[in-house]
Amino acid sequence: MSLLDFFRPSPSKRNASVAKERLQIIVAHQRGNNRVDYLPLLQRELLEVISKYVKVDKNQVKVALERDGDCSVLELNITLPEAVLKEAEAAQG
Amino acid sequence: MNKQAQVIVVTSGKGGVGKTTSSAALSTGLALRKHKTVVIDFDVGLRNLDLIMGCERRVVYDFINVINKEATLNQTLIKDKRVEDLFILPASQTRDKDALTKEGVCTIIDELKERFDYIVCDSPAGIESGALMAMYYADHAVIVTNPEVSSVRDSDRILGILASRSRRAELGLDPIKEHLLLTRYSPERVKRGEMLSVKDVEDILSIPLLGVIPESKAVLRASNEGTPVILDERSDAGKAYKDAVARFLGEQIPHRFMQSKNILERLFGAEA
Ligand SMILES: Nc1ncnc2c1ncn2[C@@H]1O[C@H](COP(=O)(O)OP(=O)(O)OP(=O)(O)O)[C@@H](O)[C@H]1O
Ligand SMILES: [Mg+2]
């Protein structure tokens, strides 16, 4: 056994982690097919958190999920009212 | 006692992962804790729970007979001889799964809710009507999973189905409470990197961990004798199921049997 082998994970060590990686991809896919129904709830909860700090109305928070091959992008779009922006600028000096 | 009866489905998607073993252990454990408990075999056509519970020679009527009003619940329920407060409702061996109707199951569950604290439903494998019936009325789902790719994938599928096709999902009620029960776990093999670890499976399924049941010779021994393994108090599997029951009842108990044994434990510890 060379010194290099010592630092390299053993073949079986890699084995379980290969399983985990494969599963993560499969599961993301499966959920993409039947578990996107959390989006409305996500939108509502985000709104609750944001409105703790700034006044925004319901239509100013948009949540979208885009799927592209193996990869999904969750897009959040929050439009802050003018007043908030001015306040932030003032605070920054 | 009967605050609000709770329906627990023990399910997995994949076959042979330990649903019946777990249903028998958990229901016995709940009854040992003085909760009136009934365990129902939903595996119509392939009944096995009666064997694991050791009451196969006492089966006269079955679930389908009750649905078809050929027998009453009282005539059909089998009272466990070892544990007070524990009853078994066997499946039919001769009919097929279509004999289970939503209305029929609903009537029986409602009747059982009057008399029991916990109703444990041992689901058949798969995602066909039998499995759907077993989960439909559930308040809790125990997802039995082995640390192995196909089992974990199927568990995830089942979680999706619970979230969309159960009664709670259809009526927009609070979702079914999900509990992960990882069974046939070998800490030694995990240590060698050959088997998914508890953390791997938790990361993927992201549901709360109810318990880890080690791979154990005691399980086969118990099934040979027709005794739920939880009654084998010296076995690791029995202890692990006891812990799981306690956690289900809200106790905070550290997880055991997740580490490989050291040499002293191997020499002097109880047999797995
Ligand atoms: N912790 C364990 N250690 C060792 N063997 C186990 C363990 N759990 C279950 N088994 C064995 O696995 C086999 C399948 O168990 P069981 O019948 O409980 O699975 P199941 O999920 O109900 O199967 P099915 O899908 O056919 O209904 C049995 O032979 C049982 O003895
Ligand atoms: Mg079974």
Coordinates of C-alpha atoms and ligand atoms in Angstrom, one line a residue:
Chain A
M1 CA 0.0 0.0 0.0
S2 CA 1.5 3.3 -1.0
L3 CA 1.3 6.5 1.0
L4 CA -1.2 7.9 -1.5
D5 CA -3.6 5.0 -1.0
F6 CA -3.6 5.8 2.7
F7 CA -5.2 9.2 2.0
R8 CA -7.5 8.0 -0.8
P9 CA -10.9 6.8 0.5
S10 CA -11.1 3.0 0.2
P11 CA -13.3 1.8 -2.6
S12 CA -16.1 0.7 -0.3
K13 CA -15.9 4.1 1.5
R14 CA -16.8 5.7 -1.8
N15 CA -19.5 3.1 -2.4
A16 CA -22.0 4.4 0.2
S17 CA -21.4 8.0 -0.8
V18 CA -22.1 7.1 -4.5
A19 CA -25.5 5.7 -3.3
K20 CA -26.2 8.9 -1.4
E21 CA -25.4 11.1 -4.4
R22 CA -27.5 9.0 -6.7
L23 CA -30.4 9.1 -4.3
Q24 CA -30.3 12.8 -3.9
I25 CA -30.8 13.3 -7.6
I26 CA -33.6 10.7 -7.8
V27 CA -35.4 12.2 -4.9
A28 CA -35.1 15.7 -6.2
H29 CA -36.7 14.5 -9.4
Q30 CA -39.5 12.6 -7.7
R31 CA -40.4 15.5 -5.6
G32 CA -40.3 17.7 -8.6
N33 CA -43.1 15.6 -10.0
N34 CA -45.4 15.4 -7.0
R35 CA -44.2 17.6 -4.2
V36 CA -44.2 21.2 -5.6
D37 CA -47.5 21.8 -3.8
Y38 CA -45.5 23.5 -1.0
L39 CA -45.0 26.6 -3.2
P40 CA -48.2 28.5 -2.1
L41 CA -47.3 27.8 1.6
L42 CA -43.7 28.9 1.0
Q43 CA -45.0 32.1 -0.6
R44 CA -47.3 32.8 2.3
E45 CA -44.6 32.1 4.9
L46 CA -42.0 34.3 3.1
L47 CA -44.5 37.1 3.0
E48 CA -45.0 36.7 6.8
V49 CA -41.3 37.0 7.5
I50 CA -40.8 39.9 5.1
S51 CA -43.7 41.8 6.5
K52 CA -42.1 41.7 9.9
Y53 CA -39.5 44.1 8.6
V54 CA -41.1 46.0 5.7
K55 CA -44.6 46.7 4.5
V56 CA -45.2 44.7 1.3
D57 CA -48.4 43.5 -0.1
K58 CA -49.3 40.1 -1.2
N59 CA -48.7 40.6 -4.9
Q60 CA -45.2 41.9 -4.5
V61 CA -43.7 38.5 -3.6
K62 CA -43.4 36.1 -6.4
V63 CA -42.1 32.5 -6.1
A64 CA -41.3 30.4 -9.2
L65 CA -39.8 27.1 -9.7
E66 CA -37.9 26.4 -13.0
R67 CA -36.7 22.9 -13.9
D68 CA -33.9 22.5 -16.3
G69 CA -32.6 18.9 -16.7
D70 CA -31.2 17.7 -13.4
C71 CA -31.3 21.1 -11.9
S72 CA -34.1 23.2 -10.4
V73 CA -34.0 26.9 -9.8
L74 CA -36.2 28.5 -7.1
E75 CA -36.7 32.1 -8.0
L76 CA -37.9 34.7 -5.5
N77 CA -39.0 38.1 -6.6
I78 CA -39.7 40.7 -4.0
T79 CA -40.6 44.2 -5.0
L80 CA -39.9 46.6 -2.2
P81 CA -41.9 49.8 -2.0
E82 CA -40.2 53.1 -2.8
A83 CA -40.2 54.4 0.8
V84 CA -38.2 51.4 2.0
L85 CA -35.6 51.9 -0.6
K86 CA -35.2 55.6 0.3
E87 CA -34.9 54.7 4.0
A88 CA -32.2 52.1 3.2
E89 CA -30.2 54.6 1.2
A90 CA -30.5 57.2 4.0
A91 CA -29.3 54.6 6.5
Q92 CA -26.3 53.8 4.4
G93 CA -25.4 57.5 4.2
Chain B
M1 CA -58.1 7.2 28.4
N2 CA -59.5 7.5 24.9
K3 CA -58.6 11.2 24.3
Q4 CA -58.7 11.1 20.5
A5 CA -57.8 7.7 18.9
Q6 CA -54.8 7.9 16.6
V7 CA -54.4 5.9 13.4
I8 CA -50.8 4.9 12.6
V9 CA -49.9 3.4 9.3
V10 CA -46.7 1.4 9.0
T11 CA -45.7 1.6 5.4
S12 CA -42.7 1.6 3.0
G13 CA -43.5 1.1 -0.7
K14 CA -40.8 -1.5 -1.0
G15 CA -41.5 -5.1 0.2
G16 CA -39.8 -7.1 2.8
V17 CA -38.2 -4.1 4.7
G18 CA -39.8 -4.9 8.1
K19 CA -43.3 -3.4 8.1
T20 CA -44.9 -6.4 9.7
T21 CA -42.1 -6.9 12.2
S22 CA -42.4 -3.2 13.1
S23 CA -46.2 -3.2 13.3
A24 CA -46.1 -6.1 15.7
A25 CA -43.4 -4.6 17.8
L26 CA -44.8 -1.0 17.9
S27 CA -48.4 -2.1 18.7
T28 CA -47.2 -4.5 21.4
G29 CA -45.0 -1.7 22.8
L30 CA -47.9 0.8 22.9
A31 CA -50.1 -1.8 24.7
L32 CA -47.2 -2.5 27.2
R33 CA -47.4 1.2 27.9
K34 CA -51.1 0.7 28.8
H35 CA -52.6 2.2 25.7
K36 CA -55.5 0.2 24.3
T37 CA -54.2 -0.8 20.9
V38 CA -55.4 -2.8 17.9
V39 CA -53.1 -3.8 15.0
I40 CA -54.8 -4.4 11.6
D41 CA -53.3 -6.6 8.8
F42 CA -54.1 -4.8 5.5
D43 CA -52.1 -7.3 3.5
V44 CA -55.2 -9.0 2.1
G45 CA -54.4 -12.3 0.4
L46 CA -51.0 -12.5 2.0
R47 CA -51.7 -12.4 5.7
N48 CA -48.6 -12.6 8.0
L49 CA -49.2 -10.5 11.0
D50 CA -51.1 -13.3 12.7
L51 CA -47.9 -15.5 12.4
I52 CA -45.6 -12.8 13.8
M53 CA -48.0 -12.1 16.6
G54 CA -48.4 -15.9 17.2
C55 CA -52.2 -16.0 17.0
E56 CA -52.6 -17.8 13.6
R57 CA -54.5 -20.7 15.1
R58 CA -57.0 -18.4 16.7
V59 CA -58.1 -16.7 13.5
V60 CA -61.8 -17.4 12.8
Y61 CA -63.1 -14.4 11.0
D62 CA -61.1 -11.6 9.2
F63 CA -61.2 -7.9 8.2
I64 CA -63.2 -8.6 5.0
N65 CA -65.8 -10.6 6.9
V66 CA -66.4 -7.5 9.1
I67 CA -66.6 -5.2 6.1
N68 CA -69.1 -7.5 4.4
K69 CA -71.0 -7.8 7.7
E70 CA -70.5 -11.5 7.9
A71 CA -69.1 -11.2 11.4
T72 CA -69.0 -8.5 14.0
L73 CA -65.8 -6.8 15.2
N74 CA -66.2 -8.5 18.6
Q75 CA -66.2 -11.9 17.0
T76 CA -63.2 -11.0 14.8
L77 CA -60.8 -9.2 17.1
I78 CA -58.3 -11.5 18.6
K79 CA -57.1 -10.6 22.1
D80 CA -53.4 -11.1 22.7
K81 CA -52.6 -13.7 25.4
R82 CA -49.4 -12.0 26.6
V83 CA -50.2 -8.3 26.7
E84 CA -53.3 -6.7 28.2
D85 CA -54.9 -4.1 26.0
L86 CA -53.7 -5.6 22.7
F87 CA -55.9 -6.9 19.9
I88 CA -55.2 -8.2 16.4
L89 CA -57.5 -7.8 13.4
P90 CA -56.4 -10.4 10.8
A91 CA -56.5 -10.0 7.1
S92 CA -58.4 -12.4 4.8
Q93 CA -56.3 -15.1 3.2
T94 CA -58.7 -15.9 0.4
R95 CA -60.1 -12.7 -1.0
D96 CA -58.2 -10.2 -3.1
K97 CA -57.4 -6.6 -2.3
D98 CA -60.4 -5.2 -4.2
A99 CA -62.5 -6.5 -1.3
L100 CA -61.3 -3.5 0.7
T101 CA -63.5 -0.4 0.0
K102 CA -62.9 3.0 1.4
E103 CA -66.4 3.1 2.9
G104 CA -66.0 -0.4 4.4
V105 CA -62.6 0.5 5.9
C106 CA -64.0 3.9 7.2
T107 CA -66.8 2.2 9.1
I108 CA -64.5 -0.2 10.8
I109 CA -61.9 2.5 11.7
D110 CA -64.6 4.6 13.1
E111 CA -65.9 1.8 15.2
L112 CA -62.4 0.9 16.4
K113 CA -61.8 4.6 17.3
E114 CA -64.5 4.3 19.9
R115 CA -62.7 1.5 21.7
F116 CA -59.0 2.0 21.2
D117 CA -56.3 4.7 21.7
Y118 CA -54.1 3.5 18.9
I119 CA -55.0 1.8 15.6
V120 CA -51.9 0.4 13.9
C121 CA -52.2 -0.4 10.2
D122 CA -49.7 -2.9 8.8
S123 CA -49.6 -1.9 5.1
P124 CA -48.9 -4.3 2.2
A125 CA -45.9 -3.4 0.0
G126 CA -46.5 -1.4 -3.2
I127 CA -48.6 1.6 -4.0
E128 CA -51.8 -0.3 -5.1
S129 CA -55.2 -0.2 -3.5
G130 CA -54.2 -2.2 -0.4
A131 CA -51.4 0.2 0.5
L132 CA -53.6 3.2 -0.3
M133 CA -56.4 1.9 2.0
A134 CA -53.9 1.3 4.8
M135 CA -52.7 4.9 4.7
Y136 CA -55.9 6.7 3.8
Y137 CA -57.2 7.3 7.4
A138 CA -53.8 7.8 9.0
D139 CA -52.8 10.5 11.5
H140 CA -49.3 9.2 11.7
A141 CA -47.1 7.3 9.2
V142 CA -44.1 5.2 10.3
I143 CA -42.0 5.0 7.2
V144 CA -40.0 1.8 7.4
T145 CA -36.8 2.1 5.5
N146 CA -33.7 0.0 5.0
P147 CA -30.4 1.7 4.4
E148 CA -30.3 0.8 0.8
V149 CA -31.0 2.7 -2.4
S150 CA -34.3 1.2 -3.6
S151 CA -35.9 1.3 -0.2
V152 CA -35.0 4.9 0.3
R153 CA -36.3 5.9 -3.1
D154 CA -39.6 4.0 -2.4
S155 CA -39.9 5.7 1.0
D156 CA -39.7 9.0 -0.7
R157 CA -42.4 8.0 -3.2
I158 CA -44.6 7.0 -0.3
L159 CA -44.1 10.3 1.4
G160 CA -45.3 12.0 -1.8
I161 CA -48.4 9.8 -1.9
L162 CA -49.1 10.4 1.8
A163 CA -49.0 14.1 1.1
S164 CA -51.4 14.0 -1.8
R165 CA -53.7 11.0 -1.5
S166 CA -54.5 10.5 2.2
R167 CA -57.7 11.7 3.8
R168 CA -55.9 14.5 5.5
A169 CA -54.4 15.7 2.2
E170 CA -57.8 15.5 0.4
L171 CA -59.6 17.4 3.1
G172 CA -56.8 20.0 3.5
L173 CA -56.4 19.0 7.2
D174 CA -53.0 19.1 9.0
P175 CA -50.7 16.7 7.2
I176 CA -50.0 13.2 8.5
K177 CA -47.1 13.2 11.0
E178 CA -44.2 11.3 9.4
H179 CA -41.7 9.2 11.4
L180 CA -38.6 7.5 9.9
L181 CA -37.9 4.0 11.2
L182 CA -34.6 2.8 9.8
T183 CA -34.4 -1.0 10.1
R184 CA -31.9 -3.7 9.5
Y185 CA -29.1 -1.3 10.2
S186 CA -25.5 -2.5 10.5
P187 CA -23.2 0.0 12.1
E188 CA -20.2 -2.1 11.2
R189 CA -21.1 -1.9 7.5
V190 CA -21.8 1.8 7.7
K191 CA -18.4 2.2 9.3
R192 CA -16.7 0.4 6.4
G193 CA -18.6 2.7 4.1
E194 CA -20.6 -0.1 2.5
M195 CA -24.0 1.1 3.8
L196 CA -25.9 4.4 3.9
S197 CA -25.7 5.9 7.4
V198 CA -28.5 7.2 9.5
K199 CA -27.5 10.7 8.6
D200 CA -27.4 9.9 4.9
V201 CA -31.0 8.6 5.0
E202 CA -32.1 11.5 7.2
D203 CA -30.5 14.0 4.8
I204 CA -32.3 12.5 1.8
L205 CA -35.8 11.9 3.3
S206 CA -35.7 14.8 5.8
I207 CA -38.3 13.5 8.2
P208 CA -37.9 13.1 11.9
L209 CA -36.1 9.9 13.1
L210 CA -38.3 7.7 15.3
G211 CA -35.7 5.0 15.7
V212 CA -32.9 2.8 14.3
I213 CA -33.4 -0.9 14.5
P214 CA -30.2 -2.9 14.1
E215 CA -30.0 -6.0 11.9
S216 CA -30.6 -8.7 14.5
K217 CA -30.8 -12.4 14.8
A218 CA -33.4 -11.9 17.4
V219 CA -36.0 -10.9 14.7
L220 CA -35.9 -14.2 13.0
R221 CA -35.9 -16.0 16.3
A222 CA -38.9 -14.1 17.4
S223 CA -40.8 -14.7 14.2
N224 CA -40.1 -18.5 14.5
E225 CA -41.7 -18.4 17.9
G226 CA -44.6 -16.1 17.0
T227 CA -43.5 -13.5 19.6
P228 CA -43.1 -9.8 18.7
V229 CA -39.4 -9.1 19.1
I230 CA -40.1 -6.2 21.5
L231 CA -40.9 -8.8 24.1
D232 CA -37.3 -10.2 23.8
E233 CA -36.0 -7.7 26.3
R234 CA -32.4 -8.8 26.0
S235 CA -32.1 -8.2 22.3
D236 CA -30.9 -5.0 20.7
A237 CA -33.8 -5.0 18.3
G238 CA -36.3 -5.4 21.1
K239 CA -34.6 -2.5 23.1
A240 CA -34.5 -0.4 20.0
Y241 CA -38.2 -0.9 19.4
K242 CA -39.0 -0.1 23.0
D243 CA -37.1 3.2 22.6
A244 CA -39.0 4.0 19.4
V245 CA -42.3 3.5 21.2
A246 CA -41.2 5.8 24.0
R247 CA -40.2 8.5 21.5
F248 CA -43.5 8.1 19.7
L249 CA -45.2 8.8 23.1
G250 CA -43.1 12.0 23.3
E251 CA -40.1 11.0 25.4
Q252 CA -36.7 12.3 24.6
I253 CA -34.4 9.3 24.4
P254 CA -31.0 9.2 22.9
H255 CA -30.5 6.9 19.9
R256 CA -28.7 3.7 20.6
F257 CA -27.3 0.9 18.4
M258 CA -26.0 3.3 15.8
Q259 CA -22.3 2.7 16.7
S260 CA -20.4 -0.5 16.0
K261 CA -19.8 -2.4 19.1
N262 CA -16.4 -2.4 20.7
I263 CA -14.7 -5.7 21.6
L264 CA -15.9 -5.8 25.2
E265 CA -19.5 -5.2 24.2
R266 CA -19.1 -7.9 21.6
L267 CA -17.8 -10.4 24.1
F268 CA -20.1 -9.6 27.0
G269 CA -23.1 -7.8 25.6
A270 CA -26.4 -9.5 24.9
E271 CA -26.8 -11.1 21.6
A272 CA -28.0 -8.9 18.9
Ligands
LIG1 N1 -34.0 -5.8 12.2 C1 -34.0 -6.9 11.5 N2 -33.0 -7.7 11.6 C2 -33.0 -8.9 10.9 N3 -34.0 -9.3 10.1 C3 -35.1 -8.5 10.0 C4 -35.2 -7.3 10.7 N4 -36.3 -6.7 10.4 C5 -37.0 -7.6 9.5 N5 -36.2 -8.7 9.3 C6 -36.5 -9.8 8.4 O1 -36.9 -9.3 7.1 C7 -37.9 -10.1 6.6 C8 -39.1 -9.2 6.2 O2 -39.7 -8.7 7.3 P1 -41.3 -8.3 7.4 O3 -42.1 -9.4 7.0 O4 -41.5 -7.6 8.6 O5 -41.3 -7.2 6.2 P2 -42.5 -6.5 5.4 O6 -42.1 -5.2 5.1 O7 -43.7 -6.7 6.3 O8 -42.7 -7.4 4.1 P3 -43.9 -7.4 3.1 O9 -43.6 -6.2 2.2 O10 -43.8 -8.7 2.3 O11 -45.2 -7.3 3.9 C9 -38.3 -11.1 7.6 O12 -37.7 -12.3 7.3 C10 -37.8 -10.6 8.9 O13 -37.4 -11.6 9.8
MG2 MG -45.7 -7.4 5.8

